[in-house]
Structures are given as structure tokens and as C-alpha cells.
Amino acid sequence: MEISAQHVWLMISAAMVLLMTPGLGLFYGGMTRAKAALNMIMMSFISAGIVGVVWVLWGYSMTTGDGVLGIFGNPFANFGLQNLMGSPDLIKAGYSATFAIITVALISGAIADRAKFGAWALFVPLWITVVYCPLAYMIWGGGLMSAGGAVTAVFGQVIDFAGGAVVEISSGTAALVLALIVGQRHGFAKDPNHRPHNIPFIMLGAAILWFGWFGFNGGAATTAEQAGLIWVNTLVTPAAAMLSWLVTEKIRHGHPTSLGAASGVVAGLVAITPSCANISPAAAIGLGFVAGAACAVFVDLKYRFGLDDSLDVVGVHLGAGLIGTLALGFIALPVDGQGGGLLYGGGAQQLIAQTAAVVITLLLSGAGTFVIGRAINKTIGFRVSLEAETAGVDLAEHAESAYAFGEMGAGFNPQHPVSHSPAAGLADSAERLRKSATRVKEDSFA
């Protein structure tokens, strides 16, 4: 079979979506303290490494084919993708892998500054297997919430074109549960140093995410007309969300900020994900205005409830994911004059279907994350020690530092030799910081 334009576009889209994960690493890395920046970037990178392997071995098989009770596919049906050799379906398998990678990487922002890297590396394959693959199968792969599925027969067909439930609500829910299990950072809501250290990283990361999202939403387009609608909606919803976030920020706090602009863009991208091919550009603008303003308020609620959602994963991804998914019950376009949302005279059926999908996603992701997170926390532990948190997880977990300001211009003193190994020198620094730290009881919901 000759390669077609559709095949080329899908491969380009897959590359764009894969780039989103390093972009997320920059976005998250800039939002942390300087001594945790590399750890956040590494949590995104290791997600790509682990999920890439898992997806080829059994992940893709769990999202397609004949299922088990309509919940997940047979993990051995295409184990190692051997049965796809010589088929263009390999392109689809690669494209779908990038969705799984970015989804689990999103969760890491909720536990910034305090999680063991090894615990995170164990969480990633377990969560993909237990939570992500079943959801992807149920909604996209022929399962309970797909066309002809048991849930669809009762509640109607859910619309989730690019992952409002599968990606955004599932990751936001997991972030909420994991933040509760790991507990607050020491000094949460009190320490002024718990603030973004590199705003340009954040802006660059948001720009990469926005770029990649055109492949994220548009990769599955089947016609030029559908692709055009998706492209425009993916442009205009984050644009409107950025504006409404900044206005809300100005009214509530007195200043529009760069962090607010970047966060508004991401909130809009999240909101348009499930509906990019199913609403008009005018409705997309309205959706962006609502999502941006609402999420600007949502992110402040963590202080009221004492939830240390470090990098606002819950406020942005769960919040905007819920808004975008449920909004389809009101603004979904009719198909061939049939159905549509309430505002198009389609009745409540679409809203019922969207609500059912939301509830199932919340329950599956919440329960699955709780079991996995608690098991890891009770065995190897999910949280670093107070000394490691004080020294910085970059030093404690990776023996590296993102910056070397203190070493600039430093001379060599032969009476005080130091190791020429960067890792050894950083480890010595971490040890000195650990010895100077004061032990206090760790706050944890686990």
C-alpha cells in the first residue's frame, strides 16, 4: 500500500503530540522551585520512556479488539504489535501511544517538589494499565461507552473526540487523589519560595503545548471540512480562555500575569479537547471565555481546602475537562439535522450521555489511582524525606542541579580539593543541606 496524505498527516500529528510531553516538562519545570525543576522535567521524560514500551507490549492491545466485559481489550491479542506488522494500523498505534504518554505525565504536576522518582516510575505503567487503557477502550475502542456499548444503549452516545474524559478528566482526577495521598509540601501556602522560578520556561512550554495540540485534536480528522473546524476551534478557544483568565485575574488580584496567560491557554485547550469537531467556532469562543474565567477561580480553591495541587492540575485539567465535556450537552452541533445539544433543540439526551461518561471516568480514575497510590505509598513510599525536600529533589533524586549560579567564577583551592565528578559534588552539597535541615512531621493524608 502506498503512503497516503492521511497517513503522513497522522505521523506528523503523532510527532506533534509527542513533542507536547517535553513541552509539558518545561511548563511544569518553570512552575516549580529552582531546586525541583529537573525532577519535574524528568517525570515527563520518564513517562515517555515507560509508556512507549508498555504501549507496544500490551497497552495498545488493551484499547482495541475484542474486549473483556466491554471494559478493556485482550492485552495479548496484539502483544508486541506483531499482528500489525505490514499494516498501516501501526501508524494508528504510534499515534495513540502519544496520547497515553501525555495523559499520565499531566498527573505529575500535582505532586511536584516532594515525590520519589522511583515511586513515580512505578506508578506510570500501573496507572496506564489499570486506568487509562480501560477508559480508552470503553470510549474509543469498542467498549461500554462506544457505539453499540452497554452504557451507550442506556444513556446515549458520548462525544469525546480527542479526550475530554479519557485524557483530561482522568488525569485531573488522578492528580487530586495522588495529591491527597502524598500530602502537602512543607510550608504550603506559607512559604513564599513556593512560587514559579522561571516564567519564560512556562511561556515556552505553553507555546509548545498549543502547537502540539493541533495534532492532538486534528490528527483523527477524516475530511478537510472537519480538519478546518478542528483547527479553528483549537486556535480560538485557548485564545478566548487566555483573555478571560487575564480579566478575571485583574479583577480578583489587580494584575494580569504571564503565568495567568499561559494557564489560560492550557485551560482553553483542555476545554476544547472533547468538542473540537462538534461545536461551531462561535460556540468555541464562548466555551473559552467560560473555561478561562472558571479555571482562574478553581486554582485558588486549593488554598481554601488545603489541597496542595502544586501546579494546578486539578484546577485546570479536571476543571476545564468537566466544563468542556459537559458543555457538549448544550452546544453540540446536530449531525444531519439530528441530535445536538440543548441549545440546538436536541433535548437532554446528549447531556445525559456526557454526564454518564463523566461519572464513570471519575469513579474509575479515582478508585484506580487510590489503590495504586496507596499501595506504592505503603510499600516503597511515595514521598521523599524532609531532608531531601529541603535540599531539593533535583539533588536528592538525580544528583543534578538545573542551575550552577554559585559555581560561576569560583576558583580552585588546593587545600580544599573537591571531586571533579559533578554528581559527587552535588551529592556532597545535598548531604550538607540534609544535615542542616530540621526534622518535622510530614503532613500526609495517607
Short mmCIF file of C-alpha atoms in Angstrom, two decimals:
data_model
loop_
_atom_site.label_atom_id
_atom_site.label_comp_id
_atom_site.label_asym_id
_atom_site.label_seq_id
_atom_site.Cartn_x
_atom_site.Cartn_y
_atom_site.Cartn_z
CA MET A 1 0.00 0.00 0.00
CA GLU A 2 1.32 3.43 -0.95
CA ILE A 3 1.56 6.01 1.77
CA SER A 4 -1.34 8.46 1.59
CA ALA A 5 -1.74 12.06 2.70
CA GLN A 6 -3.84 10.79 5.61
CA HIS A 7 -1.00 8.53 6.73
CA VAL A 8 1.51 11.37 6.52
CA TRP A 9 -0.74 13.70 8.47
CA LEU A 10 -1.25 11.10 11.20
CA MET A 11 2.52 10.61 11.56
CA ILE A 12 3.10 14.36 11.70
CA SER A 13 0.33 14.70 14.27
CA ALA A 14 1.88 11.90 16.35
CA ALA A 15 5.21 13.73 16.34
CA MET A 16 3.46 16.95 17.39
CA VAL A 17 1.70 15.22 20.27
CA LEU A 18 4.93 13.54 21.37
CA LEU A 19 6.60 16.98 21.48
CA MET A 20 3.89 18.08 23.90
CA THR A 21 5.37 15.93 26.68
CA PRO A 22 8.80 17.66 26.73
CA GLY A 23 6.81 20.91 26.41
CA LEU A 24 4.85 19.91 29.48
CA GLY A 25 8.15 19.25 31.23
CA LEU A 26 9.24 22.83 30.54
CA PHE A 27 5.83 24.17 31.58
CA TYR A 28 5.91 22.26 34.86
CA GLY A 29 9.64 22.77 35.40
CA GLY A 30 9.24 26.54 35.25
CA MET A 31 6.37 26.44 37.73
CA THR A 32 8.40 24.70 40.44
CA ARG A 33 11.17 25.97 42.66
CA ALA A 34 14.60 26.03 41.01
CA LYS A 35 15.77 23.04 43.04
CA ALA A 36 12.97 20.83 41.67
CA ALA A 37 12.94 21.88 38.01
CA LEU A 38 14.93 18.95 36.62
CA ASN A 39 12.86 16.45 38.57
CA MET A 40 9.67 17.77 37.00
CA ILE A 41 11.15 17.61 33.51
CA MET A 42 12.41 14.09 34.19
CA MET A 43 8.96 12.97 35.32
CA SER A 44 7.65 13.89 31.88
CA PHE A 45 10.57 12.27 30.06
CA ILE A 46 10.37 9.01 32.01
CA SER A 47 6.66 8.86 31.23
CA ALA A 48 7.52 8.81 27.53
CA GLY A 49 10.10 6.09 28.04
CA ILE A 50 7.93 3.79 30.13
CA VAL A 51 4.65 4.25 28.26
CA GLY A 52 6.35 3.84 24.89
CA VAL A 53 7.47 0.35 25.89
CA VAL A 54 4.22 -0.56 27.68
CA TRP A 55 2.16 0.56 24.70
CA VAL A 56 3.97 -1.72 22.28
CA LEU A 57 3.91 -4.71 24.61
CA TRP A 58 0.32 -4.67 25.90
CA GLY A 59 -1.11 -1.15 26.14
CA TYR A 60 -2.35 -0.81 22.59
CA SER A 61 -3.88 -4.29 22.72
CA MET A 62 -5.89 -3.27 25.78
CA THR A 63 -7.52 -0.40 23.87
CA THR A 64 -8.69 -2.29 20.78
CA GLY A 65 -10.23 -5.52 19.57
CA ASP A 66 -12.47 -7.94 21.39
CA GLY A 67 -12.91 -6.82 24.96
CA VAL A 68 -13.41 -8.31 28.38
CA LEU A 69 -16.93 -7.30 29.52
CA GLY A 70 -16.60 -4.18 27.40
CA ILE A 71 -14.04 -2.79 29.86
CA PHE A 72 -10.65 -3.50 28.26
CA GLY A 73 -9.20 -5.31 25.28
CA ASN A 74 -7.23 -8.54 25.41
CA PRO A 75 -3.66 -7.47 26.36
CA PHE A 76 -2.20 -10.44 24.49
CA ALA A 77 -4.15 -10.04 21.25
CA ASN A 78 -1.51 -7.77 19.70
CA PHE A 79 1.28 -8.26 22.22
CA GLY A 80 4.39 -6.58 20.86
CA LEU A 81 2.30 -5.37 17.89
CA GLN A 82 3.38 -8.46 15.98
CA ASN A 83 0.00 -8.80 14.29
CA LEU A 84 0.21 -5.23 12.98
CA MET A 85 3.46 -5.77 11.12
CA GLY A 86 2.91 -4.95 7.44
CA SER A 87 -0.24 -2.97 8.24
CA PRO A 88 -0.81 0.82 8.26
CA ASP A 89 -2.51 0.28 11.61
CA LEU A 90 0.97 0.62 13.10
CA ILE A 91 0.69 4.35 12.46
CA LYS A 92 -2.50 4.48 14.49
CA ALA A 93 -0.83 2.51 17.27
CA GLY A 94 2.03 5.01 17.38
CA TYR A 95 -0.33 7.97 17.36
CA SER A 96 -2.40 6.57 20.22
CA ALA A 97 0.75 5.96 22.27
CA THR A 98 1.48 9.68 22.40
CA PHE A 99 -1.93 10.29 23.99
CA ALA A 100 -1.21 7.81 26.75
CA ILE A 101 2.20 9.41 27.36
CA ILE A 102 0.92 12.97 27.81
CA THR A 103 -2.04 11.83 29.93
CA VAL A 104 -0.02 10.21 32.68
CA ALA A 105 2.65 12.93 32.52
CA LEU A 106 -0.02 15.53 33.33
CA ILE A 107 -0.60 13.95 36.73
CA SER A 108 2.96 14.62 37.90
CA GLY A 109 2.32 18.33 38.38
CA ALA A 110 0.12 17.66 41.41
CA ILE A 111 2.99 16.13 43.41
CA ALA A 112 5.82 18.49 42.45
CA ASP A 113 8.75 19.09 44.81
CA ARG A 114 8.17 16.05 47.02
CA ALA A 115 7.78 12.74 45.16
CA LYS A 116 10.30 9.93 44.85
CA PHE A 117 11.33 9.44 41.26
CA GLY A 118 11.32 5.66 41.67
CA ALA A 119 7.78 5.71 43.04
CA TRP A 120 6.64 7.80 40.08
CA ALA A 121 8.36 5.40 37.65
CA LEU A 122 6.38 2.55 39.23
CA PHE A 123 3.11 4.49 39.22
CA VAL A 124 3.27 5.25 35.48
CA PRO A 125 2.91 1.73 34.00
CA LEU A 126 0.41 0.67 36.66
CA TRP A 127 -1.84 3.67 36.06
CA ILE A 128 -1.69 3.33 32.29
CA THR A 129 -2.67 -0.33 32.57
CA VAL A 130 -5.38 -0.02 35.23
CA VAL A 131 -6.94 3.35 34.39
CA TYR A 132 -6.00 4.79 31.00
CA CYS A 133 -6.26 1.69 28.81
CA PRO A 134 -9.72 0.68 30.07
CA LEU A 135 -11.05 4.22 29.62
CA ALA A 136 -9.61 4.47 26.11
CA TYR A 137 -11.15 1.12 25.24
CA MET A 138 -14.54 1.92 26.72
CA ILE A 139 -14.89 5.23 24.85
CA TRP A 140 -12.79 4.83 21.69
CA GLY A 141 -12.10 1.12 21.26
CA GLY A 142 -15.49 -0.54 21.10
CA GLY A 143 -16.24 -0.87 24.82
CA LEU A 144 -19.11 0.12 27.08
CA MET A 145 -19.29 3.77 26.02
CA SER A 146 -18.55 3.24 22.33
CA ALA A 147 -21.19 2.84 19.63
CA GLY A 148 -23.18 -0.27 20.46
CA GLY A 149 -21.82 -0.49 24.01
CA ALA A 150 -23.98 -1.31 27.01
CA VAL A 151 -23.66 2.14 28.60
CA THR A 152 -24.37 3.82 25.26
CA ALA A 153 -27.54 1.73 24.86
CA VAL A 154 -28.85 3.16 28.13
CA PHE A 155 -27.56 6.74 28.22
CA GLY A 156 -26.76 7.55 24.60
CA GLN A 157 -23.52 8.06 22.65
CA VAL A 158 -20.91 10.15 24.44
CA ILE A 159 -18.90 12.66 22.38
CA ASP A 160 -15.21 12.70 23.29
CA PHE A 161 -13.35 13.42 20.07
CA ALA A 162 -9.85 13.90 21.47
CA GLY A 163 -10.03 13.02 25.15
CA GLY A 164 -12.00 15.26 27.47
CA ALA A 165 -12.84 12.24 29.61
CA VAL A 166 -10.09 9.80 28.57
CA VAL A 167 -7.25 12.32 28.94
CA GLU A 168 -8.28 15.40 30.90
CA ILE A 169 -10.83 14.27 33.49
CA SER A 170 -8.95 11.04 34.15
CA SER A 171 -5.62 12.80 34.72
CA GLY A 172 -7.20 15.61 36.76
CA THR A 173 -8.98 13.11 39.00
CA ALA A 174 -5.79 11.10 39.44
CA ALA A 175 -3.93 14.29 40.33
CA LEU A 176 -6.49 15.07 43.03
CA VAL A 177 -6.23 11.62 44.60
CA LEU A 178 -2.45 11.45 44.40
CA ALA A 179 -2.03 14.91 45.93
CA LEU A 180 -4.11 13.77 48.90
CA ILE A 181 -2.09 10.58 49.30
CA VAL A 182 1.31 12.27 49.10
CA GLY A 183 0.29 15.23 51.26
CA GLN A 184 1.22 18.90 51.35
CA ARG A 185 4.66 20.28 50.80
CA HIS A 186 6.25 21.67 53.93
CA GLY A 187 5.38 25.33 54.03
CA PHE A 188 2.44 25.02 51.64
CA ALA A 189 0.50 28.31 51.47
CA LYS A 190 3.06 29.84 53.88
CA ASP A 191 6.50 29.64 52.30
CA PRO A 192 6.93 32.49 49.76
CA ASN A 193 9.53 30.40 47.94
CA HIS A 194 6.79 28.07 46.69
CA ARG A 195 6.35 30.02 43.51
CA PRO A 196 7.38 29.61 39.85
CA HIS A 197 11.08 30.16 39.35
CA ASN A 198 11.23 30.52 35.55
CA ILE A 199 8.35 32.26 33.79
CA PRO A 200 9.98 32.06 30.31
CA PHE A 201 10.05 28.25 30.67
CA ILE A 202 6.35 28.34 31.44
CA MET A 203 5.56 30.51 28.42
CA LEU A 204 7.71 28.35 26.13
CA GLY A 205 6.12 25.18 27.46
CA ALA A 206 2.63 26.59 26.93
CA ALA A 207 3.54 27.57 23.37
CA ILE A 208 4.79 24.05 22.63
CA LEU A 209 1.62 22.59 24.11
CA TRP A 210 -0.55 24.87 21.97
CA PHE A 211 1.41 23.90 18.85
CA GLY A 212 1.20 20.19 19.62
CA TRP A 213 -2.49 20.40 20.41
CA PHE A 214 -3.30 20.98 16.73
CA GLY A 215 -2.03 17.44 16.15
CA PHE A 216 -3.66 16.22 19.35
CA ASN A 217 -7.11 17.41 18.24
CA GLY A 218 -6.66 17.28 14.48
CA GLY A 219 -4.82 14.03 13.91
CA ALA A 220 -8.01 11.99 13.66
CA ALA A 221 -9.74 14.35 11.21
CA THR A 222 -11.14 12.44 8.25
CA THR A 223 -12.19 15.27 5.92
CA ALA A 224 -10.87 18.70 5.02
CA GLU A 225 -14.06 20.27 6.37
CA GLN A 226 -13.68 18.55 9.72
CA ALA A 227 -9.97 19.39 9.88
CA GLY A 228 -10.72 23.07 9.25
CA LEU A 229 -13.28 23.19 12.03
CA ILE A 230 -10.91 21.48 14.45
CA TRP A 231 -8.04 23.81 13.57
CA VAL A 232 -10.06 26.99 14.05
CA ASN A 233 -11.60 25.77 17.29
CA THR A 234 -8.18 24.77 18.63
CA LEU A 235 -6.99 28.29 17.85
CA VAL A 236 -9.88 30.31 19.19
CA THR A 237 -10.86 28.52 22.41
CA PRO A 238 -7.47 28.90 24.13
CA ALA A 239 -7.26 32.45 22.80
CA ALA A 240 -10.59 33.33 24.42
CA ALA A 241 -9.68 31.43 27.59
CA MET A 242 -6.44 33.36 27.92
CA LEU A 243 -8.30 36.66 27.67
CA SER A 244 -10.96 35.71 30.21
CA TRP A 245 -8.35 34.34 32.64
CA LEU A 246 -6.41 37.62 32.47
CA VAL A 247 -9.55 39.70 33.00
CA THR A 248 -10.56 37.53 35.96
CA GLU A 249 -7.06 37.81 37.37
CA LYS A 250 -7.10 41.59 37.01
CA ILE A 251 -10.46 41.85 38.80
CA ARG A 252 -9.57 39.43 41.60
CA HIS A 253 -5.91 40.18 42.18
CA GLY A 254 -5.19 43.51 40.49
CA HIS A 255 -2.72 42.33 37.84
CA PRO A 256 -2.82 40.19 34.68
CA THR A 257 0.21 37.89 34.82
CA SER A 258 2.30 35.88 32.38
CA LEU A 259 1.56 32.74 34.37
CA GLY A 260 -2.14 33.55 34.04
CA ALA A 261 -1.83 33.93 30.28
CA ALA A 262 -0.09 30.56 29.93
CA SER A 263 -2.55 28.86 32.28
CA GLY A 264 -5.48 30.36 30.40
CA VAL A 265 -4.20 28.94 27.13
CA VAL A 266 -3.92 25.48 28.65
CA ALA A 267 -7.40 25.74 30.20
CA GLY A 268 -8.85 26.58 26.79
CA LEU A 269 -7.00 23.73 25.11
CA VAL A 270 -8.32 21.31 27.71
CA ALA A 271 -11.89 22.58 27.31
CA ILE A 272 -11.95 22.24 23.50
CA THR A 273 -10.42 18.76 23.50
CA PRO A 274 -13.65 16.72 23.66
CA SER A 275 -15.66 19.03 21.40
CA CYS A 276 -13.18 20.31 18.80
CA ALA A 277 -15.03 18.61 15.91
CA ASN A 278 -18.54 19.07 17.25
CA ILE A 279 -19.14 22.74 18.01
CA SER A 280 -19.13 25.94 15.95
CA PRO A 281 -16.30 28.50 16.16
CA ALA A 282 -18.67 30.99 17.81
CA ALA A 283 -19.55 28.42 20.47
CA ALA A 284 -15.83 27.67 20.85
CA ILE A 285 -15.21 31.31 21.74
CA GLY A 286 -17.93 31.18 24.39
CA LEU A 287 -16.53 27.92 25.74
CA GLY A 288 -13.10 29.52 26.03
CA PHE A 289 -14.42 32.54 27.89
CA VAL A 290 -16.21 30.31 30.39
CA ALA A 291 -13.31 27.87 30.87
CA GLY A 292 -10.68 30.58 31.33
CA ALA A 293 -12.64 32.55 33.92
CA ALA A 294 -13.82 29.45 35.79
CA CYS A 295 -10.37 27.85 35.99
CA ALA A 296 -8.83 31.10 37.21
CA VAL A 297 -11.18 30.76 40.18
CA PHE A 298 -10.76 26.98 40.53
CA VAL A 299 -6.98 27.14 41.03
CA ASP A 300 -7.40 29.36 44.10
CA LEU A 301 -9.69 26.86 45.80
CA LYS A 302 -6.76 24.61 46.71
CA TYR A 303 -5.77 27.08 49.41
CA ARG A 304 -9.27 27.09 50.87
CA PHE A 305 -9.40 23.30 51.02
CA GLY A 306 -5.75 22.70 51.90
CA LEU A 307 -5.11 20.67 48.75
CA ASP A 308 -1.52 21.02 47.61
CA ASP A 309 -2.18 20.60 43.90
CA SER A 310 1.25 22.04 43.29
CA LEU A 311 0.98 23.03 39.62
CA ASP A 312 -2.83 23.37 39.31
CA VAL A 313 -3.51 20.10 37.52
CA VAL A 314 -6.84 19.68 39.30
CA GLY A 315 -7.95 23.28 38.80
CA VAL A 316 -7.08 23.36 35.10
CA HIS A 317 -7.33 19.83 33.73
CA LEU A 318 -10.14 18.45 35.85
CA GLY A 319 -11.94 21.80 35.92
CA ALA A 320 -11.75 22.59 32.21
CA GLY A 321 -12.17 18.91 31.33
CA LEU A 322 -15.51 18.83 33.13
CA ILE A 323 -16.60 22.11 31.54
CA GLY A 324 -15.66 21.03 28.02
CA THR A 325 -17.19 17.57 28.31
CA LEU A 326 -20.48 18.67 29.84
CA ALA A 327 -20.77 21.72 27.55
CA LEU A 328 -21.41 19.35 24.65
CA GLY A 329 -24.80 18.65 26.19
CA PHE A 330 -25.66 22.26 25.39
CA ILE A 331 -23.66 23.31 22.32
CA ALA A 332 -23.01 20.12 20.32
CA LEU A 333 -23.93 20.63 16.66
CA PRO A 334 -26.68 18.41 15.18
CA VAL A 335 -25.49 15.71 12.78
CA ASP A 336 -27.53 15.61 9.56
CA GLY A 337 -30.23 17.55 11.36
CA GLN A 338 -30.46 15.04 14.19
CA GLY A 339 -29.48 15.29 17.85
CA GLY A 340 -27.30 18.10 19.05
CA GLY A 341 -27.20 19.91 22.37
CA LEU A 342 -29.99 21.62 24.25
CA LEU A 343 -29.31 24.96 22.58
CA TYR A 344 -29.89 23.35 19.18
CA GLY A 345 -33.14 21.71 20.21
CA GLY A 346 -31.61 18.29 20.61
CA GLY A 347 -33.12 17.66 24.02
CA ALA A 348 -31.33 16.40 27.11
CA GLN A 349 -30.05 13.14 25.63
CA GLN A 350 -26.57 14.41 24.82
CA LEU A 351 -26.20 15.98 28.27
CA ILE A 352 -27.22 12.68 29.86
CA ALA A 353 -24.64 10.79 27.80
CA GLN A 354 -21.89 13.28 28.68
CA THR A 355 -22.79 13.13 32.37
CA ALA A 356 -22.68 9.34 32.38
CA ALA A 357 -19.21 9.40 30.82
CA VAL A 358 -18.02 11.93 33.42
CA VAL A 359 -19.29 9.85 36.35
CA ILE A 360 -17.72 6.63 35.04
CA THR A 361 -14.41 8.39 34.41
CA LEU A 362 -14.36 9.96 37.87
CA LEU A 363 -15.09 6.63 39.54
CA LEU A 364 -12.59 4.57 37.53
CA SER A 365 -9.73 7.06 37.71
CA GLY A 366 -10.40 7.92 41.35
CA ALA A 367 -10.61 4.33 42.54
CA GLY A 368 -7.76 3.07 40.35
CA THR A 369 -5.43 5.89 41.40
CA PHE A 370 -6.29 5.43 45.07
CA VAL A 371 -5.44 1.72 45.01
CA ILE A 372 -2.20 2.21 43.07
CA GLY A 373 -1.11 5.29 45.02
CA ARG A 374 -1.83 3.78 48.42
CA ALA A 375 -0.07 0.54 47.55
CA ILE A 376 3.07 2.37 46.45
CA ASN A 377 2.94 4.71 49.44
CA LYS A 378 2.63 1.83 51.90
CA THR A 379 5.44 -0.19 50.36
CA ILE A 380 8.31 1.85 48.95
CA GLY A 381 6.84 5.23 49.92
CA PHE A 382 5.79 7.96 47.53
CA ARG A 383 7.31 10.92 49.31
CA VAL A 384 10.92 11.96 49.78
CA SER A 385 12.25 12.72 53.25
CA LEU A 386 12.12 16.18 54.77
CA GLU A 387 15.88 16.47 54.29
CA ALA A 388 15.57 15.65 50.59
CA GLU A 389 12.68 18.05 50.14
CA THR A 390 14.65 20.79 51.88
CA ALA A 391 17.79 20.12 49.85
CA GLY A 392 15.72 19.85 46.69
CA VAL A 393 14.55 16.77 44.84
CA ASP A 394 16.91 17.52 41.96
CA LEU A 395 19.91 16.89 44.20
CA ALA A 396 18.34 14.17 46.27
CA GLU A 397 16.85 12.13 43.43
CA HIS A 398 19.14 12.86 40.49
CA ALA A 399 22.37 14.33 41.93
CA GLU A 400 21.93 17.20 39.49
CA SER A 401 21.02 20.85 39.57
CA ALA A 402 19.31 22.89 36.88
CA TYR A 403 21.47 25.91 37.65
CA ALA A 404 25.02 26.49 38.89
CA PHE A 405 24.94 30.16 39.87
CA GLY A 406 27.07 29.58 42.96
CA GLU A 407 29.86 27.99 40.92
CA MET A 408 30.27 30.86 38.46
CA GLY A 409 33.69 32.42 38.84
CA ALA A 410 34.70 30.06 41.66
CA GLY A 411 38.39 29.24 41.84
CA PHE A 412 40.11 26.02 42.84
CA ASN A 413 41.71 25.89 46.29
CA PRO A 414 44.30 23.08 46.50
CA GLN A 415 43.92 22.97 50.29
CA HIS A 416 40.26 22.09 49.87
CA PRO A 417 40.12 19.68 46.91
CA VAL A 418 36.76 18.71 45.54
CA SER A 419 35.72 15.86 43.30
CA HIS A 420 35.80 16.53 39.58
CA SER A 421 32.59 14.46 39.34
CA PRO A 422 29.52 16.75 39.10
CA ALA A 423 27.37 14.03 40.60
CA ALA A 424 29.72 13.58 43.56
CA GLY A 425 29.94 17.32 44.18
CA LEU A 426 26.19 17.72 44.05
CA ALA A 427 25.74 14.74 46.33
CA ASP A 428 28.11 16.39 48.85
CA SER A 429 26.04 19.57 48.67
CA ALA A 430 22.86 17.61 49.20
CA GLU A 431 24.38 15.86 52.23
CA ARG A 432 25.36 19.18 53.82
CA LEU A 433 21.86 20.52 53.27
CA ARG A 434 20.32 17.38 54.73
CA LYS A 435 22.40 17.68 57.90
CA SER A 436 21.24 21.25 58.40
CA ALA A 437 17.54 20.51 57.95
CA THR A 438 15.24 20.34 60.95
CA ARG A 439 13.05 17.29 61.20
CA VAL A 440 9.31 17.88 61.42
CA LYS A 441 6.41 15.53 60.99
CA GLU A 442 5.31 15.15 57.39
CA ASP A 443 1.75 16.11 56.55
CA SER A 444 0.01 13.35 54.64
CA PHE A 445 -3.50 12.09 54.06
CA ALA A 446 -2.11 8.57 53.64
#
